[in-house]
Coordinates of C-alpha atoms in Angstrom, one line a residue:
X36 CA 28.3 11.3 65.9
X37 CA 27.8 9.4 62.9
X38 CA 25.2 11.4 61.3
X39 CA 27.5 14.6 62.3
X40 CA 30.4 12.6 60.6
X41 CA 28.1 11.7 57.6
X42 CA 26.7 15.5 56.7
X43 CA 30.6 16.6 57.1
X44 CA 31.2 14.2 54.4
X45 CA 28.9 15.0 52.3
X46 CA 29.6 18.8 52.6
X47 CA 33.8 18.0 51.8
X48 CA 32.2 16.3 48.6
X49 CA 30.3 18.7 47.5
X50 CA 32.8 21.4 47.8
X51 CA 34.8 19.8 45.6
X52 CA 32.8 19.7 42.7
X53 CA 32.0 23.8 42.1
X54 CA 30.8 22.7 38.7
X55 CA 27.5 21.2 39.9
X56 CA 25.8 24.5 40.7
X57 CA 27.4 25.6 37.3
X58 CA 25.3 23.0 35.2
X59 CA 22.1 23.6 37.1
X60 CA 22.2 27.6 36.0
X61 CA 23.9 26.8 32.9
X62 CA 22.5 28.8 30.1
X63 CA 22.3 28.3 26.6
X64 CA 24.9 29.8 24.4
X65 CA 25.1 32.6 23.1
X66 CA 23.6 33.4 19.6
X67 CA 26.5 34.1 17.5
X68 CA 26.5 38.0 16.1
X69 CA 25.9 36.6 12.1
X70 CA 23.0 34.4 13.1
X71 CA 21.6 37.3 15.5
X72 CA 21.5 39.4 12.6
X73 CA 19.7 37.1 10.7
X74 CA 17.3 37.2 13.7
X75 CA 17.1 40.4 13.2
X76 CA 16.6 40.1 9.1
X77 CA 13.9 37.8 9.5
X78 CA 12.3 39.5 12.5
X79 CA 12.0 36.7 14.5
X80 CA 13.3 34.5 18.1
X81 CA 15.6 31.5 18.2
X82 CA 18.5 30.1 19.8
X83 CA 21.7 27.8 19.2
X84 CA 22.5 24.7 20.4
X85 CA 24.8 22.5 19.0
X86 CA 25.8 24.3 16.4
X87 CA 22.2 25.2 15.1
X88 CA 20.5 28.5 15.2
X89 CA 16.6 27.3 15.4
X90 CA 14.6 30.0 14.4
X91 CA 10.9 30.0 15.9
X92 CA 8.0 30.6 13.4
X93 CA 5.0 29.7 15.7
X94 CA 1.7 30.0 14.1
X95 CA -0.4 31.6 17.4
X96 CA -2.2 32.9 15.3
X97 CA -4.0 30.1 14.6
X98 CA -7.0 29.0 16.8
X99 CA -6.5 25.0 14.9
X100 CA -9.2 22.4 16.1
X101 CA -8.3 18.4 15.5
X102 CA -11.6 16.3 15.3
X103 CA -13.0 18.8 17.3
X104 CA -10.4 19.3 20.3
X105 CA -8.9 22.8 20.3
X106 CA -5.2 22.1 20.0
X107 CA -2.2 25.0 21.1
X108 CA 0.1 25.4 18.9
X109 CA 3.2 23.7 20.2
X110 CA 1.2 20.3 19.6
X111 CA 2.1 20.5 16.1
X112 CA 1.8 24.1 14.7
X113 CA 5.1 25.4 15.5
X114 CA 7.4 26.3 12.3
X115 CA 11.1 26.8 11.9
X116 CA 14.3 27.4 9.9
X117 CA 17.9 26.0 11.0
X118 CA 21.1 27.0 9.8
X119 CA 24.4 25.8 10.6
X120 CA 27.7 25.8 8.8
X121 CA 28.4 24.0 6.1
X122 CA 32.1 23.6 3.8
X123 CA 33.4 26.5 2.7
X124 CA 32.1 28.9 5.5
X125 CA 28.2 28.2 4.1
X126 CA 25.3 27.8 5.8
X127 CA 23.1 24.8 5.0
X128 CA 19.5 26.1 6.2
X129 CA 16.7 23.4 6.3
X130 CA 12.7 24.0 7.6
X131 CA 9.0 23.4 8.1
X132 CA 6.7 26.1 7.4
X133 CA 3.0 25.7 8.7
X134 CA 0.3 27.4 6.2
X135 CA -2.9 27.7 5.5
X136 CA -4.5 26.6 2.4
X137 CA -4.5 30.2 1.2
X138 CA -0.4 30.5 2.1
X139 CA 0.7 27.4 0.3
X140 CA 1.3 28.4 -3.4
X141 CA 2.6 32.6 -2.6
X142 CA 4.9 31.1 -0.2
X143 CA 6.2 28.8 -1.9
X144 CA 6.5 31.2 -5.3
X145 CA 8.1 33.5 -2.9
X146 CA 11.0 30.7 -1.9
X147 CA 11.5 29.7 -5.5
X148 CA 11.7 33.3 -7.3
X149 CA 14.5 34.2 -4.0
X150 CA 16.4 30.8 -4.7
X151 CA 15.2 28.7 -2.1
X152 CA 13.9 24.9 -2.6
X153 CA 10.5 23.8 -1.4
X154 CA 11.2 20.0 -0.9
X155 CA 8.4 18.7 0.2
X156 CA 4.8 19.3 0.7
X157 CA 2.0 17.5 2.5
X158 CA -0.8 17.4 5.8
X159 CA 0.5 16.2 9.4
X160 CA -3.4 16.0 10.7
X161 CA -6.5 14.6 9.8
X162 CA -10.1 16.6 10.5
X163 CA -7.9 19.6 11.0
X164 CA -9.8 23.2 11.2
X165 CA -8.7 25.1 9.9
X166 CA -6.5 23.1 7.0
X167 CA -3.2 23.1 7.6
X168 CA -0.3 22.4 5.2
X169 CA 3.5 21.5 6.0
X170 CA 6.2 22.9 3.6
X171 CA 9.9 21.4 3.8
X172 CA 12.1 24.4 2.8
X173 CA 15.8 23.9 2.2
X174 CA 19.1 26.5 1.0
X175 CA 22.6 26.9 1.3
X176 CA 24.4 30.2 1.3
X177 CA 26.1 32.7 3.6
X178 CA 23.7 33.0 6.7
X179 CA 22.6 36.8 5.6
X180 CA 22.1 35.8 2.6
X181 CA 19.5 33.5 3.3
X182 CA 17.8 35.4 5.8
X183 CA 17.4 37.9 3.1
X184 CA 15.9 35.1 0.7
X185 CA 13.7 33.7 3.3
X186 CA 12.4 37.4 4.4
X187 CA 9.9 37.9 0.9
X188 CA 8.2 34.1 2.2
X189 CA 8.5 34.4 5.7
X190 CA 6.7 38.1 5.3
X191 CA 3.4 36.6 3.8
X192 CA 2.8 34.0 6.8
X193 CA -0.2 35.1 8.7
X194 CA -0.9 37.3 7.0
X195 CA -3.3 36.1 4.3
X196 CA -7.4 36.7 4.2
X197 CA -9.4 35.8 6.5
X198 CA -11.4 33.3 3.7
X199 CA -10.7 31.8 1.4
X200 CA -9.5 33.6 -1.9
X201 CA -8.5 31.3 -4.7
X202 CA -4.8 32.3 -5.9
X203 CA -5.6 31.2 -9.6
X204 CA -5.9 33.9 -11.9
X205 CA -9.1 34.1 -13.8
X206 CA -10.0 31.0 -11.9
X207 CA -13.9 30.5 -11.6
X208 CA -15.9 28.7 -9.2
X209 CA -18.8 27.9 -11.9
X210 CA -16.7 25.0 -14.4
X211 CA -18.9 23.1 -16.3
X212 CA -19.0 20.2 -18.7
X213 CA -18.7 21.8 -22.0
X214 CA -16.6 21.7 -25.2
X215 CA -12.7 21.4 -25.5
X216 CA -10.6 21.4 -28.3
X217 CA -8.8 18.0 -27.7
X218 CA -7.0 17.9 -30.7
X219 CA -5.4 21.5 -30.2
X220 CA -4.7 20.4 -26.2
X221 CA -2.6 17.1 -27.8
X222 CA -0.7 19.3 -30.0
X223 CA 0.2 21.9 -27.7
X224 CA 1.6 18.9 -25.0
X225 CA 3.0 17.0 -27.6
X226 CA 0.9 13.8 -26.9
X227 CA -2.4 12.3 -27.3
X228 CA -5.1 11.8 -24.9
X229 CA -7.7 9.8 -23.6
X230 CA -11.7 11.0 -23.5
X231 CA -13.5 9.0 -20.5
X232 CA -16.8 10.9 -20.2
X233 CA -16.8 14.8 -19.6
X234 CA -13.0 14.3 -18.7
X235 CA -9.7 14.3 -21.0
X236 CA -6.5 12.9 -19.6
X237 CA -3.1 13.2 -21.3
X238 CA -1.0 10.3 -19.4
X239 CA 3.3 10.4 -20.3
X240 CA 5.4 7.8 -19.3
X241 CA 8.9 7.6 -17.4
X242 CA 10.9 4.6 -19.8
X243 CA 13.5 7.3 -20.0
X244 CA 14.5 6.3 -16.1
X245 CA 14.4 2.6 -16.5
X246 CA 13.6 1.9 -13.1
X247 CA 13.1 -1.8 -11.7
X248 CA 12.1 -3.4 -8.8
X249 CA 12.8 -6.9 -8.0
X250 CA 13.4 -7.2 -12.0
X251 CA 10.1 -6.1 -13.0
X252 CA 9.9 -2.7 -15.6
X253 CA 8.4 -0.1 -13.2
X254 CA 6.4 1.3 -16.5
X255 CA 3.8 4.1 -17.2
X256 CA 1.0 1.5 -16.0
X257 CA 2.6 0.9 -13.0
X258 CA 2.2 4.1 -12.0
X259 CA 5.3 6.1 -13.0
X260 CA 3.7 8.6 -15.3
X261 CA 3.3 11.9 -15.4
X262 CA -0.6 13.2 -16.4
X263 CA -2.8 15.9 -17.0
X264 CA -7.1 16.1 -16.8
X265 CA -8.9 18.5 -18.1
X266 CA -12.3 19.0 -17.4
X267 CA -14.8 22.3 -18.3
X268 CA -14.8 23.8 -21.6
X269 CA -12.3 25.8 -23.9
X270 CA -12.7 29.3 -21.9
X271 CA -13.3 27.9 -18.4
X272 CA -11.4 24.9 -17.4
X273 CA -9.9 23.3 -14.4
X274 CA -6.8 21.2 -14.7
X275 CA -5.3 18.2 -12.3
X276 CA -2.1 16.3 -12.6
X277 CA 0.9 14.3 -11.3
X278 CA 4.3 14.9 -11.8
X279 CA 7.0 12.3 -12.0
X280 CA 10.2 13.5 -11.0
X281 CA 14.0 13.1 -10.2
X282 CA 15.5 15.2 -7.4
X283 CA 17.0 17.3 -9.8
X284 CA 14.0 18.1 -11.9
X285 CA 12.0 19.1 -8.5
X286 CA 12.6 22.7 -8.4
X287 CA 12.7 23.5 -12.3
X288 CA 9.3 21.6 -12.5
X289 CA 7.9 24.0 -9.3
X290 CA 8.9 26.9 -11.2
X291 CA 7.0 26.1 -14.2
X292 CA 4.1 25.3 -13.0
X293 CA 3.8 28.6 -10.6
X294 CA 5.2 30.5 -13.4
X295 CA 2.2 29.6 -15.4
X296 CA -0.5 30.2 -12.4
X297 CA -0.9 26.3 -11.6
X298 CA -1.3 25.4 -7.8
X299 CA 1.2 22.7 -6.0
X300 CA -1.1 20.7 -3.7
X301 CA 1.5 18.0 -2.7
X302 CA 5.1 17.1 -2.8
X303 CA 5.7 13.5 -1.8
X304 CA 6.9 9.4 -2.8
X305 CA 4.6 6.8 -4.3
X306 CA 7.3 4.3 -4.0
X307 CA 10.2 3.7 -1.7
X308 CA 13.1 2.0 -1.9
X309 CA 14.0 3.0 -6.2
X310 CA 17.0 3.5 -7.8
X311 CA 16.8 6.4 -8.6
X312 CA 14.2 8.4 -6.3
X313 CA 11.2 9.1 -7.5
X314 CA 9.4 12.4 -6.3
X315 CA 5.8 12.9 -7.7
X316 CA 3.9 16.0 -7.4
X317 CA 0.4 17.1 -7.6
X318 CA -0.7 20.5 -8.8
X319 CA -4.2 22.1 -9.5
X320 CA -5.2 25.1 -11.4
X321 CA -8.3 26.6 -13.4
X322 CA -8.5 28.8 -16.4
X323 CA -8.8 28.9 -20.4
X324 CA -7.6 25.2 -21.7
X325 CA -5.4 26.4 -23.4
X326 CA -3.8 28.1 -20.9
X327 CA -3.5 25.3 -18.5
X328 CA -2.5 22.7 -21.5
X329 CA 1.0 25.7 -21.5
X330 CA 1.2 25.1 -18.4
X331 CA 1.1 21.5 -18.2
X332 CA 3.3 21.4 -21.4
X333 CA 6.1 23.9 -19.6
X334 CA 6.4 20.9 -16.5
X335 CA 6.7 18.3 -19.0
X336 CA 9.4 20.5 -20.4
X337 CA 11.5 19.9 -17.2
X338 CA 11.6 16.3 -17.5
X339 CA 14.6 14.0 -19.1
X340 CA 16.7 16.7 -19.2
X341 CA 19.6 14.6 -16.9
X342 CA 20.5 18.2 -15.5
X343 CA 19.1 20.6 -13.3
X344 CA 19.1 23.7 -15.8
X345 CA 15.7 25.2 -15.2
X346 CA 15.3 26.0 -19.2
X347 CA 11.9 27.7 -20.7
X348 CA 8.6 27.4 -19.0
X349 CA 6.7 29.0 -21.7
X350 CA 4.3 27.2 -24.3
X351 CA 3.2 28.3 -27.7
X352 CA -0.1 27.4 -29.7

């Protein structure tokens, strides 16, 4: 009788609780119709939750080995955009894009020329095969709108060649030590350099930001510089540098460096913890001397501006 009595309990119990079964099949909501049109746009799966449309940019294309342990993509190759709304009706969309070497510096030219931010970019693994690089994207807009924006970058993911293919016009894999015109490089940047074997490095400070830490100057030879070497000769040179940069001058500086055919390699901090932040970025690129020193020259033309106006990326010599 008492175990009769104690399964009729239960059963009364149950019965009045109908939402139980409800949260076991529960499903997730709907996508609404604007964000499953940018689905559509971007020709790609997601789903919302919490107010989020995640959209799923899985690289399966990717056969990735870590130190030599074949790793599926979930583990750390999966990419995505979110959206969700913003004041005003906007859509603030954030990301993480997983490329390839090859995908890095035509995705990203693709984001900046459709008025999308890259905000950040660096590695996740070490020992990685193939190399694999993480890109923080960020907009704001109506959702369509940035589906449409996204599309151009999105579209090249993937589909890159199969080696390597260097993305530097009139770049050349045979740089040697040879002559450059120092004095014209100084005058086109608009500052002198220093000669330290086959290498010349052009090295501009930050005293403009005053930053401090603990009451110490946080000067040019405490790292926050911006810089330039050149290395090869005056038709066939390689450039490599470091960018020094508010918040505000990240994206003018990105577009001035891909607008003149230099290569963004990383997107970080050297220091935490500043008033203001401090975002330093490295870039790459090979070509006549001259041609990289415009290059160079059109970044530094970013800087100190107190605004974030793109201005001119050109140079002149």
């Amino acid at each position: 009788m008492k175990t009769t009595s104690r399964l009729i309990t239960v059963s009364l119990a149950l019965s009045t609780l109908p939402w139980t079964g409800n949260v076991v099949r529960a499903q997730a909501p709907a996508v609404p119709q604007e964000y499953q049109q940018v689905l559509a746009t971007l020709g790609k799966q997601g789903d919302f939750k919490d107010g989020v449309l995640k959209i799923n940019i899985p690289r399966n294309d990717l056969k990735v080995m870590i130190d030599g342990i074949a790793t599926p993509t979930p583990f750390g190759f999966g990419g995505w955009l979110a959206m969700t709304k913003g004041d005003g009706g906007m859509d603030v969309m954030m990301g993480d894009l997983v490329l390839q070497e090859d995908e890095v510096n035509p995705v990203m030219s693709a984001l900046l020329d459709n008025g999308l931010e890259a905000t950040a970019l660096h590695n996740h693994f070490f020992f990685e095969s193939p190399r694999i690089f993480y890109m923080h994207v960020h907009g704001h807009g109506k959702a369509a709108d940035l589906a449409k924006m996204a599309k151009p970058a999105m579209d090249l993911i993937g589909r890159g060649p199969s080696q390597h293919q260097t993305s530097v016009t009139g770049g050349s894999s045979s740089i040697s030590a040879g002559q450059i015109d120092t004095a014209k490089i100084a005058k086109i940047v608009g500052h002198e350099g220093e000669q330290n074997g086959p290498v010349y490095k052009i090295t501009v400070g930050r005293d403009d930001l005053k930053l401090k830490e603990m009451g110490a100057a946080i000067n040019s030879r405490m790292g926050l510089n911006t810089w330039a070497a050149f290395f090869g000769s005056d038709a066939n040179a390689e450039i490599a540098g470091d960018v020094a940069m508010l918040s505000q001058e990240v994206t003018p500086v990105l577009k001035a460096l891909r607008a003149n055919e230099l290569n963004v390699v990383a997107i970080h901090h050297h220091m935490t913890g500043t008033q203001p932040t401090i975002y330093f970025l490295h870039y790459w690129g090979t070509g006549p001397a001259v041609k990289l020193a415009d290059g160079f020259k059109a970044a530094l033309n970013e800087l100190g501006k107190g605004h974030a106006k793109s201005g001119k990326t050109g140079g002149s010599h």
